[in-house]
PDB file of C-alpha atoms and ligand atoms in Angstrom:
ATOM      1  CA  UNK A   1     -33.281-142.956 -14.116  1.00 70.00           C
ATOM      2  CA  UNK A   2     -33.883-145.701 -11.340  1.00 66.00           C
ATOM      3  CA  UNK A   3     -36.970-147.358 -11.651  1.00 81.00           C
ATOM      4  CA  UNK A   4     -36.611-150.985 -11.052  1.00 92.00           C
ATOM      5  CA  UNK A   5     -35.096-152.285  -8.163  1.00 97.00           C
ATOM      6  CA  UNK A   6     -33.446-155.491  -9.893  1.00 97.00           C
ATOM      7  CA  UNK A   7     -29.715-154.848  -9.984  1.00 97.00           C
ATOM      8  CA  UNK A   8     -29.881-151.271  -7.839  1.00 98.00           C
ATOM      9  CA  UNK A   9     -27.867-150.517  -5.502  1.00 98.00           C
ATOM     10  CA  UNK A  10     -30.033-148.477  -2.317  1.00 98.00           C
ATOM     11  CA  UNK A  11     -29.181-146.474   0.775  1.00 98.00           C
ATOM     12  CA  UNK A  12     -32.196-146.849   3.431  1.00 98.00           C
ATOM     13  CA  UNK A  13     -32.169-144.066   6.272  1.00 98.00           C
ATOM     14  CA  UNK A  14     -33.528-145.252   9.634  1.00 98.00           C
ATOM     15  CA  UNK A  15     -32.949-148.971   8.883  1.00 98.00           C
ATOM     16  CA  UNK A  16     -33.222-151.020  12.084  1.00 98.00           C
ATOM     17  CA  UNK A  17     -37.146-148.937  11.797  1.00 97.00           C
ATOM     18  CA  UNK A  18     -40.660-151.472  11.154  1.00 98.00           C
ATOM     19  CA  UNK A  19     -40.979-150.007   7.683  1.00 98.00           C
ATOM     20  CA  UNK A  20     -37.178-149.859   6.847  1.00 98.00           C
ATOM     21  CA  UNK A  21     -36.833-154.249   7.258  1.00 98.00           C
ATOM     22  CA  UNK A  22     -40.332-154.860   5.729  1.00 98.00           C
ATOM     23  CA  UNK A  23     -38.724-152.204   2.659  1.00 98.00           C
ATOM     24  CA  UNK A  24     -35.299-154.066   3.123  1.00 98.00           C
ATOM     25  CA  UNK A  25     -36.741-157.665   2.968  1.00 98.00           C
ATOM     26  CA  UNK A  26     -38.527-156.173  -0.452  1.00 98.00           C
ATOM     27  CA  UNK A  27     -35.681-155.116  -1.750  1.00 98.00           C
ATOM     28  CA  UNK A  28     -33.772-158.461  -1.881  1.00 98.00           C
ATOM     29  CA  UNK A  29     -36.645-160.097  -2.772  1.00 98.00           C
ATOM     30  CA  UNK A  30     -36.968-157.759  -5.976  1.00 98.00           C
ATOM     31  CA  UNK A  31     -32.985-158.366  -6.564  1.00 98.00           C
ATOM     32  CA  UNK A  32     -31.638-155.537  -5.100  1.00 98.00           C
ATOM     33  CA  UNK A  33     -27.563-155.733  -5.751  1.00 98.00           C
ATOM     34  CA  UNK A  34     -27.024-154.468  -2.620  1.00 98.00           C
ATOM     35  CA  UNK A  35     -28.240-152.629   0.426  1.00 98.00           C
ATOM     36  CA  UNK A  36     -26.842-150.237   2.735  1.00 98.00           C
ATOM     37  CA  UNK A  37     -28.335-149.894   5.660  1.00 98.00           C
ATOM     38  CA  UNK A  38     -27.993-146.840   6.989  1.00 98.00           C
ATOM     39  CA  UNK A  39     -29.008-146.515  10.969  1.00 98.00           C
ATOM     40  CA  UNK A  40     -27.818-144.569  13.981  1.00 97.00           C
ATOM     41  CA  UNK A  41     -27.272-147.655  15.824  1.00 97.00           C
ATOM     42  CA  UNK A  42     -25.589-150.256  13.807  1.00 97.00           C
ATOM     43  CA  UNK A  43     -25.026-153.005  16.793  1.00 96.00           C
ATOM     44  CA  UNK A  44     -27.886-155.085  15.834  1.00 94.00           C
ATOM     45  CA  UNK A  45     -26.915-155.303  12.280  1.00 96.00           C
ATOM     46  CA  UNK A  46     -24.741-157.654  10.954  1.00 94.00           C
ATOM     47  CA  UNK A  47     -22.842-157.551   6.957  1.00 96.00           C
ATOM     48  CA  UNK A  48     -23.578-160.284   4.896  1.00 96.00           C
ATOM     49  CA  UNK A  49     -23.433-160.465   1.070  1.00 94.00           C
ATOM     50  CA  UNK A  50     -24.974-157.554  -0.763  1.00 96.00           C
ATOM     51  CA  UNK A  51     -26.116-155.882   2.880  1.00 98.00           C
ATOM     52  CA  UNK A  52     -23.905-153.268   4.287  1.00 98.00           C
ATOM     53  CA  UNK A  53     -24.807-151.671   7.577  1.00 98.00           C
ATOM     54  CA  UNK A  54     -23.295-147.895   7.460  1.00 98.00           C
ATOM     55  CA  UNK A  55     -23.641-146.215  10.525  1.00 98.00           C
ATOM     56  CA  UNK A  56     -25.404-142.915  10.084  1.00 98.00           C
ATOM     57  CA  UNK A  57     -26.967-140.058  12.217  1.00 98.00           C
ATOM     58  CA  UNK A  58     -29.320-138.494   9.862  1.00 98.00           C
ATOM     59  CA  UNK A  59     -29.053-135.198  11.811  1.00 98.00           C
ATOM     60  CA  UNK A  60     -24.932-135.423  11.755  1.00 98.00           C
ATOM     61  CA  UNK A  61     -23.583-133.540   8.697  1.00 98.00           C
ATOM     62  CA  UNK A  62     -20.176-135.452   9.550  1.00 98.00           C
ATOM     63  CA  UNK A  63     -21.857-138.948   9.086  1.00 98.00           C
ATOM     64  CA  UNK A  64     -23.656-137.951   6.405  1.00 98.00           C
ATOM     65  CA  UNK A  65     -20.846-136.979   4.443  1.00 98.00           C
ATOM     66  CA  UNK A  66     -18.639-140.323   5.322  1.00 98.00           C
ATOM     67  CA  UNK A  67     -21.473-141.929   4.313  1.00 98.00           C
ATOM     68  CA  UNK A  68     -21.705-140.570   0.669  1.00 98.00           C
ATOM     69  CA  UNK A  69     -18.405-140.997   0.703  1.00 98.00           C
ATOM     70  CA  UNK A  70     -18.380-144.223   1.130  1.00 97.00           C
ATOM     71  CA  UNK A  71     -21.554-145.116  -0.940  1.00 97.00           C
ATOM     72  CA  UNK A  72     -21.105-143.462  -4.275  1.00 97.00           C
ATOM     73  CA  UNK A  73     -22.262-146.781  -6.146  1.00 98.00           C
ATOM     74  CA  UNK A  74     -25.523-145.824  -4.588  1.00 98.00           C
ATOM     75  CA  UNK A  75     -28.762-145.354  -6.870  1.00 98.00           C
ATOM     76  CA  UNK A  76     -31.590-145.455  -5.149  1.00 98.00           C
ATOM     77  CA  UNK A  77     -31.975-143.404  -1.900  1.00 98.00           C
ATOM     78  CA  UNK A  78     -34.388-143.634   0.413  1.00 98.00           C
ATOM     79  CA  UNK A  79     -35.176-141.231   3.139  1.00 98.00           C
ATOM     80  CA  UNK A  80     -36.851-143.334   5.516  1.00 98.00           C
ATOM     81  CA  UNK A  81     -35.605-142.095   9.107  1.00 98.00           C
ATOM     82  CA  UNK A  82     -38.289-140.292  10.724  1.00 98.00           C
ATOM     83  CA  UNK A  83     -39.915-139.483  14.046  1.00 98.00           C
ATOM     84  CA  UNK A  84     -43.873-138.757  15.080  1.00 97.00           C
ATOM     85  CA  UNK A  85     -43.832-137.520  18.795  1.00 96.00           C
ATOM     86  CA  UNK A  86     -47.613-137.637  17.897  1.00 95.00           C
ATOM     87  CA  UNK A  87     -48.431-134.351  19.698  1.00 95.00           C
ATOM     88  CA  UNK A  88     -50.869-131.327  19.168  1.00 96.00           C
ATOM     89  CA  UNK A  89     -49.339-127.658  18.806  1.00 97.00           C
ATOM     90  CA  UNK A  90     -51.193-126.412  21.551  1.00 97.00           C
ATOM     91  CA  UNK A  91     -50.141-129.599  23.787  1.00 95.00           C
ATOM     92  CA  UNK A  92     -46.715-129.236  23.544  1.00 94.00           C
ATOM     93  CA  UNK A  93     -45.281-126.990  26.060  1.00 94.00           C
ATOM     94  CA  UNK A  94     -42.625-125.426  23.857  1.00 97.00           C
ATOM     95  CA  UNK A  95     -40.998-125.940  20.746  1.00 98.00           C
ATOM     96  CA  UNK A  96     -38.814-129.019  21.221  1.00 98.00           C
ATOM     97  CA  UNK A  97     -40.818-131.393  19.655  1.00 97.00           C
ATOM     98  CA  UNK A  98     -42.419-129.475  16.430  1.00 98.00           C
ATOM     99  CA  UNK A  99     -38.155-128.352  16.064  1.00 98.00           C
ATOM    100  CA  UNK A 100     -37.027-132.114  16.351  1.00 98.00           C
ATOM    101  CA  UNK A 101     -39.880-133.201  13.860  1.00 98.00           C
ATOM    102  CA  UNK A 102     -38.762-130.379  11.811  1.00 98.00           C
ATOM    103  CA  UNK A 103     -34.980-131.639  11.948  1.00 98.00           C
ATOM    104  CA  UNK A 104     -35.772-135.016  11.390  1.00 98.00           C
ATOM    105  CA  UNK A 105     -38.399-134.995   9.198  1.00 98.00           C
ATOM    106  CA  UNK A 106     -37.562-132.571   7.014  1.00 98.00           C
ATOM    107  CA  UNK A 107     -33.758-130.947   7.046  1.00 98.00           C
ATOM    108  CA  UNK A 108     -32.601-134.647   7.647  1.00 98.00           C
ATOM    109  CA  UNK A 109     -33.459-135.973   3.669  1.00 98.00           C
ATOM    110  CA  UNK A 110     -32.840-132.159   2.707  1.00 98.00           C
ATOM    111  CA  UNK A 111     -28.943-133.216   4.403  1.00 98.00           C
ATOM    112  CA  UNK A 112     -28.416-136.900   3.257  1.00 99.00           C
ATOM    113  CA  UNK A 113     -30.181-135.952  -0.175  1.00 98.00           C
ATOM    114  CA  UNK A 114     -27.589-133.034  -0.833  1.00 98.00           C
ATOM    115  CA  UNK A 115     -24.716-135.258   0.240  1.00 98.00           C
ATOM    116  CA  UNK A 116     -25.785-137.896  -2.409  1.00 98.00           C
ATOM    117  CA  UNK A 117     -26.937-136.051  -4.864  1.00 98.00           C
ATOM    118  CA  UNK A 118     -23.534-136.121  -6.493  1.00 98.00           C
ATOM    119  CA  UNK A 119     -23.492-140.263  -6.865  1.00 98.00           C
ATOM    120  CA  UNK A 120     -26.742-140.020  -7.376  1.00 98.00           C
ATOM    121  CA  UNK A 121     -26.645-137.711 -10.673  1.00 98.00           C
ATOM    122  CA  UNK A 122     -23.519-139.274 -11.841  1.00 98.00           C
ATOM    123  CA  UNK A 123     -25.233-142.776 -11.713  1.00 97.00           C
ATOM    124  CA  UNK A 124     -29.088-141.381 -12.915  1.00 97.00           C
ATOM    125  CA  UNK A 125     -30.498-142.759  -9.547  1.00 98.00           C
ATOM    126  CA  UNK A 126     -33.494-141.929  -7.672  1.00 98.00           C
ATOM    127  CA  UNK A 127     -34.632-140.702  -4.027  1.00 98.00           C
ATOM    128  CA  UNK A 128     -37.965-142.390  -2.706  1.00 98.00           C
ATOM    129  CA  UNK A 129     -39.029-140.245   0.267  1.00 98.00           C
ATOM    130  CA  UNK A 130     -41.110-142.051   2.965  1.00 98.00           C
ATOM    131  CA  UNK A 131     -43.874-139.297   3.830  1.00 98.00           C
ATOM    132  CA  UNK A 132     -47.303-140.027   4.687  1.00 98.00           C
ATOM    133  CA  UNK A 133     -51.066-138.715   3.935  1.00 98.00           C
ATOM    134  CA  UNK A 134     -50.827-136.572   6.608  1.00 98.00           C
ATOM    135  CA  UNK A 135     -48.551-134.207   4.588  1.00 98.00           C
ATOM    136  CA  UNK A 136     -51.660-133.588   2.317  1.00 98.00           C
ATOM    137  CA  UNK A 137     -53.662-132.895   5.295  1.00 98.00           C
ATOM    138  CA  UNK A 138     -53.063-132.067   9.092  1.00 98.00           C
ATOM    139  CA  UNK A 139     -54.625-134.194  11.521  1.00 97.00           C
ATOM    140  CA  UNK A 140     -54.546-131.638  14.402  1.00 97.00           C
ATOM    141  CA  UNK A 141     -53.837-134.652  17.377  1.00 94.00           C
ATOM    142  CA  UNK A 142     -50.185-134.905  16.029  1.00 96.00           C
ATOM    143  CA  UNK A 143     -50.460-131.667  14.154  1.00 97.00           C
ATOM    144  CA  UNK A 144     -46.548-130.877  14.318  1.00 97.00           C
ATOM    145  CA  UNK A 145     -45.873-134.231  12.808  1.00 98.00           C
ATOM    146  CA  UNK A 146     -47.899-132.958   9.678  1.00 98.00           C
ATOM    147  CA  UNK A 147     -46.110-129.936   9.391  1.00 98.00           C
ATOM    148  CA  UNK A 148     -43.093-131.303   8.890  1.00 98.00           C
ATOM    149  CA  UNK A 149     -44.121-133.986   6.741  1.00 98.00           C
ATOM    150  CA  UNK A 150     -45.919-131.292   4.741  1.00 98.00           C
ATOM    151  CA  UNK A 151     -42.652-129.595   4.607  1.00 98.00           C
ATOM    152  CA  UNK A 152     -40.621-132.971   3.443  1.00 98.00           C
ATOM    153  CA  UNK A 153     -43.881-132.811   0.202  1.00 98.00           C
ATOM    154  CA  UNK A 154     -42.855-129.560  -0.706  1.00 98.00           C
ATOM    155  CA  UNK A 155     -38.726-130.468  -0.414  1.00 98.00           C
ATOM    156  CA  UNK A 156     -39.627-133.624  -2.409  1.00 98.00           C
ATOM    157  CA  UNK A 157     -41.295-131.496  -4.659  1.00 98.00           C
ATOM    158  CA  UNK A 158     -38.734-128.689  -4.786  1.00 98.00           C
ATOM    159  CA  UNK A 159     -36.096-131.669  -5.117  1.00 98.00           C
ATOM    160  CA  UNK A 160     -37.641-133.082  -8.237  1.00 98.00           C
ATOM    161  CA  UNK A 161     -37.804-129.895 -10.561  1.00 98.00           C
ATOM    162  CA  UNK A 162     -33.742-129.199  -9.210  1.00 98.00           C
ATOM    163  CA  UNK A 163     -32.941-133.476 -10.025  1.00 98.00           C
ATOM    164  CA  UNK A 164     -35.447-134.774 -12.773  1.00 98.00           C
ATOM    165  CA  UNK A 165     -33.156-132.099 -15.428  1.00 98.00           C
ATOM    166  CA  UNK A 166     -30.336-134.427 -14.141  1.00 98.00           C
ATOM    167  CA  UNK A 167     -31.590-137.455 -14.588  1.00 97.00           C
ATOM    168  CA  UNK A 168     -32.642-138.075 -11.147  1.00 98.00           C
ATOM    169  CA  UNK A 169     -35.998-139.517 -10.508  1.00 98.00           C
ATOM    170  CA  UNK A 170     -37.859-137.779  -7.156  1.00 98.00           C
ATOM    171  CA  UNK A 171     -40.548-139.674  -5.509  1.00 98.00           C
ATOM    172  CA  UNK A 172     -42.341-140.508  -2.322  1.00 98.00           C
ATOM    173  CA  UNK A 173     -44.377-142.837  -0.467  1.00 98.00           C
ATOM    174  CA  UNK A 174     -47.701-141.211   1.588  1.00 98.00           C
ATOM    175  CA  UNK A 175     -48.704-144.399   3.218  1.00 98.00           C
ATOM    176  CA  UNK A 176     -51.810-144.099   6.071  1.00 97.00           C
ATOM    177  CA  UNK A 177     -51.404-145.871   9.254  1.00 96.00           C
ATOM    178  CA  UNK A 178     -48.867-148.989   9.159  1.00 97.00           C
ATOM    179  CA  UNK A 179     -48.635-151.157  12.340  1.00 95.00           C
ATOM    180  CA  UNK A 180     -45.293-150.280  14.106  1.00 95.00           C
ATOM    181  CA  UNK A 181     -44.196-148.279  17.491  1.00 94.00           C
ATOM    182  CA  UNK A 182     -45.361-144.972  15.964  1.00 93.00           C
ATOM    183  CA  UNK A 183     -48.682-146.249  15.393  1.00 92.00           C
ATOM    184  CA  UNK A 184     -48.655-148.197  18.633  1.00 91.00           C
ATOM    185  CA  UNK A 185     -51.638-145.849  20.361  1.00 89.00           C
ATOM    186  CA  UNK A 186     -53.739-145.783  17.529  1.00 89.00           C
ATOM    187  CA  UNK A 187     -56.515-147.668  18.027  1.00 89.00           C
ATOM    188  CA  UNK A 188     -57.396-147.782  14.359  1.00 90.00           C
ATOM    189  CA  UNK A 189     -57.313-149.924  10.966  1.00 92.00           C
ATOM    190  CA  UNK A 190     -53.591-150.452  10.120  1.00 97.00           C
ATOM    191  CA  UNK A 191     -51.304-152.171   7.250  1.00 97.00           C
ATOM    192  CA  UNK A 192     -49.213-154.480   8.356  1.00 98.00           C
ATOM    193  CA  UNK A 193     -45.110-153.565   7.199  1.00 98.00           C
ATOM    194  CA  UNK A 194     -44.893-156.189   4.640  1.00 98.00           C
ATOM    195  CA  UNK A 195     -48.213-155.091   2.382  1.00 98.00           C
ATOM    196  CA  UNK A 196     -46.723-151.518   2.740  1.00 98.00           C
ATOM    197  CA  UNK A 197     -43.951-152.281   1.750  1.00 98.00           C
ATOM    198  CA  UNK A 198     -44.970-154.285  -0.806  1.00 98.00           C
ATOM    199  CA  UNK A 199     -47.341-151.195  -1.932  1.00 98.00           C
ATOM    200  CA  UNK A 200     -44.643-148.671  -1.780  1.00 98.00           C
ATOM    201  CA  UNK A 201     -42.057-150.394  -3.941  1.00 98.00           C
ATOM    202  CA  UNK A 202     -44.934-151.351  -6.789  1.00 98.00           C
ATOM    203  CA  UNK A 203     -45.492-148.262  -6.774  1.00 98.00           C
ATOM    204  CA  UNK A 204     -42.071-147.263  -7.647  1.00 98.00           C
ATOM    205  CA  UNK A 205     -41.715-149.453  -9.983  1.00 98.00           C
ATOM    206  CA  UNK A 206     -44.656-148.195 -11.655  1.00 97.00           C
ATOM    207  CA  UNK A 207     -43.128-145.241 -12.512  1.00 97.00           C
ATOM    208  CA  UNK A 208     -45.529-143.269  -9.999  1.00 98.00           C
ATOM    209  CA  UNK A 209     -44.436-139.704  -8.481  1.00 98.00           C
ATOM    210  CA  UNK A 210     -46.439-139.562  -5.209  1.00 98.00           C
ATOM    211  CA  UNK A 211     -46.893-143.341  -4.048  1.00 98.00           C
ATOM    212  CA  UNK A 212     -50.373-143.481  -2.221  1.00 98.00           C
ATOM    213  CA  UNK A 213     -50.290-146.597   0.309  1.00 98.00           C
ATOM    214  CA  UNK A 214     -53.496-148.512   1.717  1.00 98.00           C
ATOM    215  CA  UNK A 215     -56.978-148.148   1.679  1.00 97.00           C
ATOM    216  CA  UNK A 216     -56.855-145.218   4.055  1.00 97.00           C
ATOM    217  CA  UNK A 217     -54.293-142.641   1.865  1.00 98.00           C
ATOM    218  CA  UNK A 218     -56.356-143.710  -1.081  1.00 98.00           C
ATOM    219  CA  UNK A 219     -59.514-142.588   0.637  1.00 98.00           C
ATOM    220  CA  UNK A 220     -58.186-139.291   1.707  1.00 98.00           C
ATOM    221  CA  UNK A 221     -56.106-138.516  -1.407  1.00 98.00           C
ATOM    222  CA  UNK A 222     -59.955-138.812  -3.524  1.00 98.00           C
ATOM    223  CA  UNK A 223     -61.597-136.577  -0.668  1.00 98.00           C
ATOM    224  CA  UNK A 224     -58.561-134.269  -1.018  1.00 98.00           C
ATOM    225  CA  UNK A 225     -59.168-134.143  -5.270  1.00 97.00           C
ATOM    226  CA  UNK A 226     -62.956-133.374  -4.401  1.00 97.00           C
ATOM    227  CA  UNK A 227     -63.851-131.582  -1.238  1.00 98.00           C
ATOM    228  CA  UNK A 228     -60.679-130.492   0.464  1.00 98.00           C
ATOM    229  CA  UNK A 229     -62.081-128.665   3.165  1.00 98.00           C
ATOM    230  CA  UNK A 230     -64.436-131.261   4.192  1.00 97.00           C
ATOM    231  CA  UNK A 231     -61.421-133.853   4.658  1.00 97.00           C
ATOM    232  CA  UNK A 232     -60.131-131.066   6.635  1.00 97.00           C
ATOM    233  CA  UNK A 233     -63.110-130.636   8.999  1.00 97.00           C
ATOM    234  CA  UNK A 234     -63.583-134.478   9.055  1.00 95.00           C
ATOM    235  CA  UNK A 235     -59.665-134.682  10.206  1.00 95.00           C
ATOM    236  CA  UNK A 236     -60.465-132.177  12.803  1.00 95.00           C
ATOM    237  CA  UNK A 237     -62.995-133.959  14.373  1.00 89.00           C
ATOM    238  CA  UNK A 238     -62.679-137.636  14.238  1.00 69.00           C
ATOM    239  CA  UNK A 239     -64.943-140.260  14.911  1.00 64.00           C
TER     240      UNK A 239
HETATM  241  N1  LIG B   1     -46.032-146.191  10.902  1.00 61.37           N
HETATM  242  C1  LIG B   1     -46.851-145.465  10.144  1.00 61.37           C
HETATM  243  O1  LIG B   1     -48.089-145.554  10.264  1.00 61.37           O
HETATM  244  C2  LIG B   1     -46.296-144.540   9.106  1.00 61.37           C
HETATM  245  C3  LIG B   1     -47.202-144.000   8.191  1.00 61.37           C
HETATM  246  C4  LIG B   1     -46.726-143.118   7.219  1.00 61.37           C
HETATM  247  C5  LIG B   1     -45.386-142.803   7.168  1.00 61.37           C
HETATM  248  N2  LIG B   1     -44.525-143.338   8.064  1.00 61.37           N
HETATM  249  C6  LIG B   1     -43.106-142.951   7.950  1.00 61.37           C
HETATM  250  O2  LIG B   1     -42.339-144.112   7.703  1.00 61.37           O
HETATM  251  C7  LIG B   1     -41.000-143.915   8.210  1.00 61.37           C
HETATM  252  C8  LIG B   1     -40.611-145.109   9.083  1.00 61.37           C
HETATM  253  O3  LIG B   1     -41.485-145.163  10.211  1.00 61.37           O
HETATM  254  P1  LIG B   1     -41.780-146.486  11.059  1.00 61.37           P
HETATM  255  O4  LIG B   1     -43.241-146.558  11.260  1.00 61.37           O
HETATM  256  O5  LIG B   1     -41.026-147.644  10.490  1.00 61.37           O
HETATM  257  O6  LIG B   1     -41.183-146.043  12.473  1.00 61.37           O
HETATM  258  P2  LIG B   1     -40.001-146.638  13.373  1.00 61.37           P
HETATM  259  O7  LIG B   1     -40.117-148.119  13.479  1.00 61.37           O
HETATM  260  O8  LIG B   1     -40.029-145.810  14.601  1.00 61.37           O
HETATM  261  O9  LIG B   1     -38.703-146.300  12.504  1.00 61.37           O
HETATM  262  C9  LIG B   1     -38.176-145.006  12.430  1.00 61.37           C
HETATM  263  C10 LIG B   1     -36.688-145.131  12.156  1.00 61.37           C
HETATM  264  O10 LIG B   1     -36.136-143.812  12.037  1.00 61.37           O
HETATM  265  C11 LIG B   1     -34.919-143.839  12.750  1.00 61.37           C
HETATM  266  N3  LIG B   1     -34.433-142.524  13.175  1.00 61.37           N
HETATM  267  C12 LIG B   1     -35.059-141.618  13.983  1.00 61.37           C
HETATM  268  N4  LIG B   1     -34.225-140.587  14.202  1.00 61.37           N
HETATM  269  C13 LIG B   1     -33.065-140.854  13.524  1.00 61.37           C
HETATM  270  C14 LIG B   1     -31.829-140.187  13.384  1.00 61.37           C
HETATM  271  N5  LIG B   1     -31.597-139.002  13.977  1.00 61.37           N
HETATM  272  N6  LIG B   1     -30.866-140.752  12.606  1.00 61.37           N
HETATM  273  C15 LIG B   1     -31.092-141.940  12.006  1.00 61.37           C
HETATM  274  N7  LIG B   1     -32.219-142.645  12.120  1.00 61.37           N
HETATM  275  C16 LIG B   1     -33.202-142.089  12.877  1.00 61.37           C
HETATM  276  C17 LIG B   1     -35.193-144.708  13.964  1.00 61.37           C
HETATM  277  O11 LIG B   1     -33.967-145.131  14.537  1.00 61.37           O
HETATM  278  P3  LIG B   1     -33.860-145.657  16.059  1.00 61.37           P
HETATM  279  O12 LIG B   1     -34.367-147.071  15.994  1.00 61.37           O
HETATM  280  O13 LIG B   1     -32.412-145.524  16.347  1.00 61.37           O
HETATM  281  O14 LIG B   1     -34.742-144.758  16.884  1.00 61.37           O
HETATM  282  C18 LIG B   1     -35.946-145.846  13.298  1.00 61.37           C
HETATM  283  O15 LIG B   1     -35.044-146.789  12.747  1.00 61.37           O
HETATM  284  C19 LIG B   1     -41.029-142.577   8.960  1.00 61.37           C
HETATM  285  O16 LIG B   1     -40.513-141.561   8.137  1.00 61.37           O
HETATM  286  C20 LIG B   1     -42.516-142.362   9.214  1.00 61.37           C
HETATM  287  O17 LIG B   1     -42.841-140.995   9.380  1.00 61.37           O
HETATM  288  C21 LIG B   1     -44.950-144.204   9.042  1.00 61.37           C
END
């Protein structure tokens, strides 16, 4: 199974994203063999040696399947794509935005990890799914974002007793806040791309299952072990 990046060969999701070039400029520092970078908008990507833009809807089951097809050397996935429309449920006027956080969030690496899961048991790989803290624990301003990062935990957990008998390794990343456009209201500590990225990929190298990034996903992954429903209350009423 995939656990060092020297000499793998990885298919990032959302890849013109802040996280996805902080990961990507990792990942050839770390001697990845190559890189395909997987985006919905390719134009401002160009090939070069061992970096292959791939152009790639996550919500298109068409694209998704030409790209497996055309990346079956791939072994080490990771679902990065991802939206935050940062919105409470009872803010939202309908269900648009908790459905395209749903779709994107969590059927999107449900798709793309289905498509490649044939590559990636024929060449013992891995998937590293990019979740956050907040699947642990809703934080009821962007409450609908949660929920469907709560729902990509339980597919990566679901995902790992189905692969791990394959020889497919299942992890993910549950970073707290990292400076890019999602973050961009938050007036609050954040990480900048490069330590998280830095964070995330040690701990995949480390052999760890659920990757807790930064201070802050540290903090609440302790008050989760100890006093759940207090990190709860104190999520419900910040500051
Ligand atoms: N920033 C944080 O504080 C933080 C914390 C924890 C976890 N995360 C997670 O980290 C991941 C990356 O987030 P980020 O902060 O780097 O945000 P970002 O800069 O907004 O990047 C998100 C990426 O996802 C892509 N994407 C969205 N919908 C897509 C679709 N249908 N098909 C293909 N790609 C799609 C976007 O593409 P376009 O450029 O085409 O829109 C963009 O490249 C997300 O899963 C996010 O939930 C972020």
């Amino acid at each position: 199974m995939t656990e060092t990046i020297k000499g793998s060969v990885v298919l990032i999701t959302g890849a013109t994203g802040a996280i996805a070039k902080a990961l990507i400029a990792e990942l050839k520092a770390r001697g990845a063999a190559k890189i395909y970078a997987a985006a919905r908008d390719v134009s401002g990507l160009s090939a070069s040696q061992g970096f292959v833009p791939i152009k790639m809807d996550v919500t298109s089951d068409a694209e998704v399947a030409a790209a497996a097809k055309a990346a079956g050397d791939v072994t080490l996935l990771i679902n990065n794509a991802g939206i935050n429309h940062n919105t409470a449920f009872m803010v939202a006027p309908d269900l648009a935005i908790a459905r395209e956080e749903i779709e994107i969030n969590y059927l999107a690496p449900l798709r793309v990890t289905k498509a490649f899961a044939p590559a990636l048991i024929k060449n013992k790989g891995a998937v590293l799914n990019l979740l956050t803290i907040l699947a642990r624990v809703n934080l009821p301003f962007m409450g609908s974002y949660c929920a469907s990062k709560a729902a990509g935990l339980s597919l990566t957990q679901g995902l790992r007793g189905e692969l791990t008998p394959k020889g497919v390794r299942v992890a993910a990343a549950l970073p707290g806040a990292i400076d890019t456009r999602m973050t961009a209201m938050l007036s609050i500590p954040k990480m900048t791309t490069a330590d998280a990225a830095k964070e995330i990929l040690n701990g995949f190298e480390a052999g760890e299952e659920e990757i807790y990034v930064g201070e802050m996903a540290r903090g609440l992954a302790q008050g989760l072990a100890h006093d759940p429903k207090g990190v709860e209350r104190q999520l419900a009423s910040p500051g």
